[in-house]
C-alpha cells in the first residue's frame, strides 16, 4: 500500500467509466514516516521544523481526490509550504500565504525546489495574512480556487501580537482565526470546489481530547460552507491488522508521563480532515441524489463580504 491515491473518484469520470471503489473515509497516508515523506517530496532542509505542517501524503491524497489537473490550490496559512509542493507535483497551480518570515523563506524554497524538479505549474507564496484575500488584491481569484487546503495552526503567526487579547487560549484563538479565514476564502471557490481543513488531535491538560470538530463545522457554516465529508488521515503505518504509530520522542515522553501520573494517554495515529463545499453546491448535490428538481437562477448574488458584493451562488441562510 502506498501513500498516494490512484483513483480520481469522486471527481466526474468520462462517460461509461465506473469508479473502481467508493472514496475512503480513512486515508492510508501514514505508510511512510514524516521525514521520509519530506524527502520524497523534495522539501528543503528546515521544513521539518514546521511541526504543524500538513503531512505531504495527506496533502497529496486530498489534492488527488478533490481537484483536477490545472486547478488552483490555495493554502491561506501555508507554513513551510508542504501543501504547495504537493499541488505543484500533481500538476496544479498553488498559492500560499504566511505572515511569518521564517515560513515564507522555507515555503519559497520548497516551491523553487519543486519547480527545479520539473513541476511546471505556477506556484507563489505571499508574505501576507489571510485578510488580503478579502481585498482588491485578490479580486482575480474570485470563483477560481478548486481547493482550499489548510491546517488548524495553534501557534500564532506573530507571537508578539496581542490583538486577539492576552486571555485567549491558543486553541480558541486558532479556531477564531480560522473562522475568519474561511469567510475570506468562501468567495474564491469555484462551483464544485472544496475546502479541506486538517486538524491534529489536541489534548486538554487532563489528557482528554479537545473537540475541534464542532467549532470547525460551526465556523464553516457561518462562512457559507456546508460539511460534506469527515475523514481520518492516518499518520500511523498499516502493518497487517495493526497500526505502527509514528509519534515523536516528545509525544512518547508526554504519554509516558501521563501514564505514570495515572492518566492513560494513547499516542495519536491520525489527523482529522473536515471537507466542505459551497452551501449551494451541497444543496444541489443532495437534491440531485434525491431526484428533486432544482431551480436555476441566472443572477444570484452572494451577500457582501467586507463591503464587497461578489457575483455567484447564494450562501446558506
Tab-separated table of C-alpha atoms in Angstrom:
chain	number	residue	atom	x	y	z
A	1	UNK	CA	0.000	0.000	0.000
A	2	UNK	CA	1.283	3.479	-0.874
A	3	UNK	CA	0.563	6.942	0.457
A	4	UNK	CA	-0.669	8.224	-2.876
A	5	UNK	CA	-4.216	7.539	-4.108
A	6	UNK	CA	-4.595	6.216	-7.632
A	7	UNK	CA	-8.255	6.945	-8.279
A	8	UNK	CA	-9.656	10.391	-9.207
A	9	UNK	CA	-13.016	9.497	-7.659
A	10	UNK	CA	-15.223	11.341	-6.581
A	11	UNK	CA	-14.469	13.766	-9.459
A	12	UNK	CA	-16.601	13.268	-12.617
A	13	UNK	CA	-15.337	10.429	-14.795
A	14	UNK	CA	-15.590	10.040	-18.592
A	15	UNK	CA	-18.957	8.718	-19.841
A	16	UNK	CA	-19.289	4.996	-19.351
A	17	UNK	CA	-16.350	4.716	-16.925
A	18	UNK	CA	-17.108	3.457	-13.446
A	19	UNK	CA	-15.067	4.330	-10.365
A	20	UNK	CA	-13.072	1.380	-9.081
A	21	UNK	CA	-14.161	1.920	-5.491
A	22	UNK	CA	-16.033	4.461	-3.375
A	23	UNK	CA	-13.967	7.174	-1.654
A	24	UNK	CA	-12.440	6.073	1.634
A	25	UNK	CA	-13.201	7.859	4.874
A	26	UNK	CA	-9.916	6.513	6.303
A	27	UNK	CA	-6.925	7.634	4.267
A	28	UNK	CA	-3.842	5.342	4.271
A	29	UNK	CA	-1.454	8.294	4.456
A	30	UNK	CA	0.956	7.079	7.126
A	31	UNK	CA	2.843	4.357	5.312
A	32	UNK	CA	5.982	6.484	5.244
A	33	UNK	CA	7.360	8.264	8.289
A	34	UNK	CA	7.222	12.094	8.355
A	35	UNK	CA	10.873	12.703	7.450
A	36	UNK	CA	10.727	10.166	4.615
A	37	UNK	CA	7.673	11.968	3.241
A	38	UNK	CA	9.569	15.260	3.223
A	39	UNK	CA	12.498	13.613	1.422
A	40	UNK	CA	10.169	12.013	-1.128
A	41	UNK	CA	8.582	15.405	-1.794
A	42	UNK	CA	11.981	17.058	-2.243
A	43	UNK	CA	11.384	19.570	0.549
A	44	UNK	CA	14.267	21.790	1.605
A	45	UNK	CA	16.052	21.325	4.951
A	46	UNK	CA	14.221	23.081	7.769
A	47	UNK	CA	10.741	22.093	6.607
A	48	UNK	CA	10.618	19.565	9.440
A	49	UNK	CA	10.708	22.429	11.966
A	50	UNK	CA	7.149	23.318	10.966
A	51	UNK	CA	5.541	20.920	13.448
A	52	UNK	CA	2.007	21.955	12.405
A	53	UNK	CA	2.568	21.328	8.699
A	54	UNK	CA	0.206	19.263	6.592
A	55	UNK	CA	1.953	15.913	6.033
A	56	UNK	CA	2.859	15.637	2.324
A	57	UNK	CA	0.990	12.327	1.964
A	58	UNK	CA	-2.177	13.873	3.417
A	59	UNK	CA	-1.892	16.888	1.110
A	60	UNK	CA	-1.280	14.638	-1.909
A	61	UNK	CA	-4.313	12.500	-1.090
A	62	UNK	CA	-6.632	15.498	-0.688
A	63	UNK	CA	-5.370	17.123	-3.893
A	64	UNK	CA	-5.802	13.922	-5.909
A	65	UNK	CA	-9.379	13.431	-4.684
A	66	UNK	CA	-10.762	16.969	-4.720
A	67	UNK	CA	-9.038	18.653	-7.677
A	68	UNK	CA	-8.398	18.216	-11.366
A	69	UNK	CA	-5.111	18.874	-13.204
A	70	UNK	CA	-4.750	22.598	-13.742
A	71	UNK	CA	-6.862	23.570	-10.716
A	72	UNK	CA	-5.704	26.198	-8.268
A	73	UNK	CA	-4.910	25.022	-4.718
A	74	UNK	CA	-4.856	27.697	-2.011
A	75	UNK	CA	-3.363	27.378	1.468
A	76	UNK	CA	-4.145	30.636	3.304
A	77	UNK	CA	-1.789	29.743	6.175
A	78	UNK	CA	0.788	27.617	4.396
A	79	UNK	CA	3.607	27.384	6.943
A	80	UNK	CA	6.620	25.777	5.277
A	81	UNK	CA	4.568	25.031	2.173
A	82	UNK	CA	4.133	21.243	2.049
A	83	UNK	CA	0.649	21.565	0.541
A	84	UNK	CA	2.011	23.872	-2.169
A	85	UNK	CA	4.732	21.373	-3.068
A	86	UNK	CA	2.240	18.532	-3.462
A	87	UNK	CA	-0.066	20.716	-5.551
A	88	UNK	CA	2.758	21.554	-7.946
A	89	UNK	CA	3.914	17.932	-8.129
A	90	UNK	CA	0.351	16.915	-9.036
A	91	UNK	CA	0.102	19.420	-11.890
A	92	UNK	CA	-1.975	22.003	-10.038
A	93	UNK	CA	-1.341	25.703	-9.561
A	94	UNK	CA	-0.527	26.683	-5.977
A	95	UNK	CA	-0.852	29.832	-3.910
A	96	UNK	CA	0.156	30.125	-0.265
A	97	UNK	CA	0.063	32.885	2.324
A	98	UNK	CA	2.029	33.195	5.548
A	99	UNK	CA	2.737	36.091	7.872
A	100	UNK	CA	5.879	34.596	9.397
A	101	UNK	CA	9.124	35.426	7.584
A	102	UNK	CA	10.649	32.104	8.631
A	103	UNK	CA	7.893	30.084	6.966
A	104	UNK	CA	7.845	32.393	3.945
A	105	UNK	CA	11.527	31.668	3.304
A	106	UNK	CA	11.027	27.903	3.635
A	107	UNK	CA	7.844	27.882	1.550
A	108	UNK	CA	9.550	29.866	-1.209
A	109	UNK	CA	12.464	27.447	-1.087
A	110	UNK	CA	10.114	24.468	-1.373
A	111	UNK	CA	8.208	25.967	-4.298
A	112	UNK	CA	11.501	26.679	-6.068
A	113	UNK	CA	12.716	23.139	-5.373
A	114	UNK	CA	9.506	21.660	-6.799
A	115	UNK	CA	9.854	23.707	-9.967
A	116	UNK	CA	13.517	22.761	-10.293
A	117	UNK	CA	12.475	19.116	-10.031
A	118	UNK	CA	10.150	19.529	-13.013
A	119	UNK	CA	6.871	20.997	-11.757
A	120	UNK	CA	5.762	23.430	-14.440
A	121	UNK	CA	2.609	24.863	-12.907
A	122	UNK	CA	2.592	28.298	-11.305
A	123	UNK	CA	3.369	28.448	-7.592
A	124	UNK	CA	3.534	31.552	-5.419
A	125	UNK	CA	3.935	32.403	-1.751
A	126	UNK	CA	2.759	35.761	-0.413
A	127	UNK	CA	4.096	37.360	2.738
A	128	UNK	CA	0.616	38.266	3.910
A	129	UNK	CA	-2.169	37.346	6.290
A	130	UNK	CA	-5.396	35.707	5.043
A	131	UNK	CA	-7.197	39.065	5.246
A	132	UNK	CA	-5.549	40.011	1.957
A	133	UNK	CA	-7.915	37.528	0.288
A	134	UNK	CA	-10.811	39.894	1.024
A	135	UNK	CA	-9.169	42.901	-0.637
A	136	UNK	CA	-8.965	44.096	-4.205
A	137	UNK	CA	-5.558	42.374	-4.483
A	138	UNK	CA	-7.361	39.024	-4.582
A	139	UNK	CA	-10.155	40.061	-6.939
A	140	UNK	CA	-8.713	37.906	-9.710
A	141	UNK	CA	-9.113	34.800	-7.548
A	142	UNK	CA	-12.883	35.069	-7.105
A	143	UNK	CA	-14.513	31.860	-8.306
A	144	UNK	CA	-11.200	30.299	-9.413
A	145	UNK	CA	-9.966	28.213	-6.485
A	146	UNK	CA	-10.568	24.482	-6.796
A	147	UNK	CA	-9.372	23.532	-3.321
A	148	UNK	CA	-8.628	25.455	-0.161
A	149	UNK	CA	-6.336	23.131	1.782
A	150	UNK	CA	-5.151	24.344	5.156
A	151	UNK	CA	-4.347	23.227	8.682
A	152	UNK	CA	-5.573	24.426	12.051
A	153	UNK	CA	-2.479	26.135	13.438
A	154	UNK	CA	-2.366	26.863	17.152
A	155	UNK	CA	0.932	28.769	17.064
A	156	UNK	CA	0.252	32.482	16.462
A	157	UNK	CA	1.533	33.997	13.234
A	158	UNK	CA	3.035	36.806	15.298
A	159	UNK	CA	3.892	35.817	18.900
A	160	UNK	CA	4.160	39.495	19.852
A	161	UNK	CA	0.727	40.390	18.512
A	162	UNK	CA	-1.792	40.735	21.339
A	163	UNK	CA	-4.641	41.835	19.090
A	164	UNK	CA	-6.652	38.756	19.953
A	165	UNK	CA	-6.330	39.507	23.658
A	166	UNK	CA	-3.922	38.173	26.269
A	167	UNK	CA	-6.575	35.947	27.843
A	168	UNK	CA	-7.334	33.976	24.682
A	169	UNK	CA	-6.322	30.320	24.796
A	170	UNK	CA	-4.180	29.175	21.839
A	171	UNK	CA	-6.831	26.735	20.568
A	172	UNK	CA	-9.641	29.249	20.966
A	173	UNK	CA	-7.587	31.880	19.157
A	174	UNK	CA	-6.675	29.448	16.367
A	175	UNK	CA	-10.318	28.491	15.841
A	176	UNK	CA	-11.361	32.145	15.710
A	177	UNK	CA	-8.623	32.963	13.205
A	178	UNK	CA	-9.568	30.006	11.014
A	179	UNK	CA	-13.249	31.016	11.132
A	180	UNK	CA	-12.304	34.426	9.756
A	181	UNK	CA	-10.043	32.840	7.137
A	182	UNK	CA	-12.879	30.625	5.894
A	183	UNK	CA	-15.043	33.713	5.483
A	184	UNK	CA	-12.345	35.276	3.297
A	185	UNK	CA	-11.906	32.094	1.248
A	186	UNK	CA	-15.552	31.344	0.503
A	187	UNK	CA	-15.952	33.857	-2.370
A	188	UNK	CA	-12.841	32.445	-4.049
A	189	UNK	CA	-14.168	28.888	-4.507
A	190	UNK	CA	-15.283	27.828	-7.934
A	191	UNK	CA	-18.540	25.941	-8.286
A	192	UNK	CA	-17.749	22.345	-7.298
A	193	UNK	CA	-14.678	23.395	-5.311
A	194	UNK	CA	-13.851	22.138	-1.838
A	195	UNK	CA	-12.360	23.353	1.426
A	196	UNK	CA	-10.368	20.768	3.398
A	197	UNK	CA	-9.257	21.581	6.941
A	198	UNK	CA	-6.629	19.335	8.523
A	199	UNK	CA	-6.716	19.221	12.336
A	200	UNK	CA	-4.188	17.468	14.552
A	201	UNK	CA	-5.711	15.894	17.688
A	202	UNK	CA	-5.114	18.166	20.691
A	203	UNK	CA	-5.485	17.338	24.360
A	204	UNK	CA	-6.632	19.207	27.445
A	205	UNK	CA	-4.253	19.308	30.446
A	206	UNK	CA	-6.165	16.341	31.905
A	207	UNK	CA	-5.356	14.267	28.804
A	208	UNK	CA	-8.823	14.314	27.254
A	209	UNK	CA	-9.140	15.182	23.577
A	210	UNK	CA	-10.244	18.669	22.562
A	211	UNK	CA	-13.444	18.762	20.496
A	212	UNK	CA	-12.282	20.503	17.331
A	213	UNK	CA	-14.960	19.145	15.006
A	214	UNK	CA	-17.942	21.059	16.393
A	215	UNK	CA	-16.382	24.542	16.333
A	216	UNK	CA	-14.817	23.937	12.905
A	217	UNK	CA	-18.152	22.907	11.407
A	218	UNK	CA	-19.848	25.884	13.065
A	219	UNK	CA	-17.184	28.244	11.687
A	220	UNK	CA	-17.509	26.857	8.161
A	221	UNK	CA	-21.307	27.024	8.279
A	222	UNK	CA	-21.130	30.656	9.370
A	223	UNK	CA	-18.893	31.333	6.353
A	224	UNK	CA	-21.468	29.937	3.924
A	225	UNK	CA	-19.979	26.459	3.592
A	226	UNK	CA	-21.621	23.085	4.151
A	227	UNK	CA	-19.883	19.979	5.544
A	228	UNK	CA	-19.800	17.125	3.043
A	229	UNK	CA	-17.213	14.694	4.443
A	230	UNK	CA	-15.403	13.849	7.647
A	231	UNK	CA	-12.308	11.702	7.132
A	232	UNK	CA	-9.427	10.282	9.120
A	233	UNK	CA	-5.953	10.710	7.608
A	234	UNK	CA	-3.682	8.130	9.187
A	235	UNK	CA	-0.284	9.240	10.403
A	236	UNK	CA	0.431	5.678	11.535
A	237	UNK	CA	1.528	2.923	9.187
A	238	UNK	CA	-0.660	-0.075	8.441
A	239	UNK	CA	1.092	-3.381	9.110
A	240	UNK	CA	-1.459	-6.074	8.504
A	241	UNK	CA	-4.130	-5.662	11.172
A	242	UNK	CA	-2.185	-3.291	13.412
A	243	UNK	CA	-1.105	0.335	13.393
A	244	UNK	CA	2.506	1.436	13.764
A	245	UNK	CA	2.480	4.855	15.403
A	246	UNK	CA	4.980	7.462	14.250
A	247	UNK	CA	4.842	9.718	17.286
A	248	UNK	CA	7.769	11.988	18.024
A	249	UNK	CA	10.056	11.472	21.012
A	250	UNK	CA	8.403	14.406	22.781
A	251	UNK	CA	4.961	12.877	22.263
A	252	UNK	CA	6.132	9.500	23.557
A	253	UNK	CA	7.632	11.096	26.648
A	254	UNK	CA	4.438	13.063	27.290
A	255	UNK	CA	2.384	9.866	27.016
A	256	UNK	CA	4.764	8.079	29.394
A	257	UNK	CA	4.492	10.902	31.949
A	258	UNK	CA	0.705	10.798	31.685
A	259	UNK	CA	0.638	7.046	32.276
A	260	UNK	CA	2.955	7.428	35.263
A	261	UNK	CA	0.581	10.035	36.678
A	262	UNK	CA	-2.334	7.627	36.363
A	263	UNK	CA	-3.835	9.223	33.246
A	264	UNK	CA	-3.540	6.675	30.412
A	265	UNK	CA	-2.922	8.545	27.172
A	266	UNK	CA	-2.786	6.894	23.770
A	267	UNK	CA	-0.412	8.093	21.071
A	268	UNK	CA	-2.302	9.783	18.253
A	269	UNK	CA	-2.316	7.963	14.938
A	270	UNK	CA	-4.287	10.281	12.685
A	271	UNK	CA	-5.251	13.773	11.649
A	272	UNK	CA	-8.889	14.709	11.211
A	273	UNK	CA	-9.997	16.037	7.824
A	274	UNK	CA	-13.174	18.082	7.502
A	275	UNK	CA	-14.310	18.771	3.939
A	276	UNK	CA	-16.743	21.499	2.950
A	277	UNK	CA	-18.340	22.860	-0.199
A	278	UNK	CA	-20.265	25.984	-1.063
A	279	UNK	CA	-23.677	25.649	0.546
A	280	UNK	CA	-25.366	25.863	-2.855
A	281	UNK	CA	-23.254	23.038	-4.259
A	282	UNK	CA	-24.015	20.805	-1.286
A	283	UNK	CA	-27.735	21.532	-1.533
A	284	UNK	CA	-27.712	20.880	-5.270
A	285	UNK	CA	-25.895	17.555	-4.812
A	286	UNK	CA	-28.385	16.467	-2.152
A	287	UNK	CA	-31.328	17.467	-4.326
A	288	UNK	CA	-29.888	15.628	-7.318
A	289	UNK	CA	-29.323	12.479	-5.250
A	290	UNK	CA	-32.924	12.650	-4.026
A	291	UNK	CA	-34.282	13.322	-7.532
A	292	UNK	CA	-35.640	16.737	-6.560
A	293	UNK	CA	-35.740	19.360	-9.359
A	294	UNK	CA	-33.521	22.328	-8.562
A	295	UNK	CA	-34.481	25.793	-9.859
A	296	UNK	CA	-31.824	27.677	-11.794
A	297	UNK	CA	-31.087	31.354	-11.370
A	298	UNK	CA	-29.161	33.414	-13.868
A	299	UNK	CA	-28.202	36.186	-11.479
A	300	UNK	CA	-27.648	35.013	-7.943
A	301	UNK	CA	-25.715	37.357	-5.661
A	302	UNK	CA	-23.813	36.463	-2.512
A	303	UNK	CA	-24.112	38.850	0.420
A	304	UNK	CA	-21.324	41.366	0.743
A	305	UNK	CA	-18.095	40.293	2.426
A	306	UNK	CA	-16.087	43.163	3.926
A	307	UNK	CA	-18.236	45.579	1.966
A	308	UNK	CA	-17.690	43.843	-1.389
A	309	UNK	CA	-20.533	42.083	-3.223
A	310	UNK	CA	-19.463	39.050	-5.224
A	311	UNK	CA	-21.462	37.519	-8.091
A	312	UNK	CA	-22.059	33.805	-7.764
A	313	UNK	CA	-24.061	31.290	-5.811
A	314	UNK	CA	-26.004	32.271	-2.733
A	315	UNK	CA	-24.918	31.315	0.750
A	316	UNK	CA	-26.920	29.237	3.148
A	317	UNK	CA	-29.141	31.286	5.402
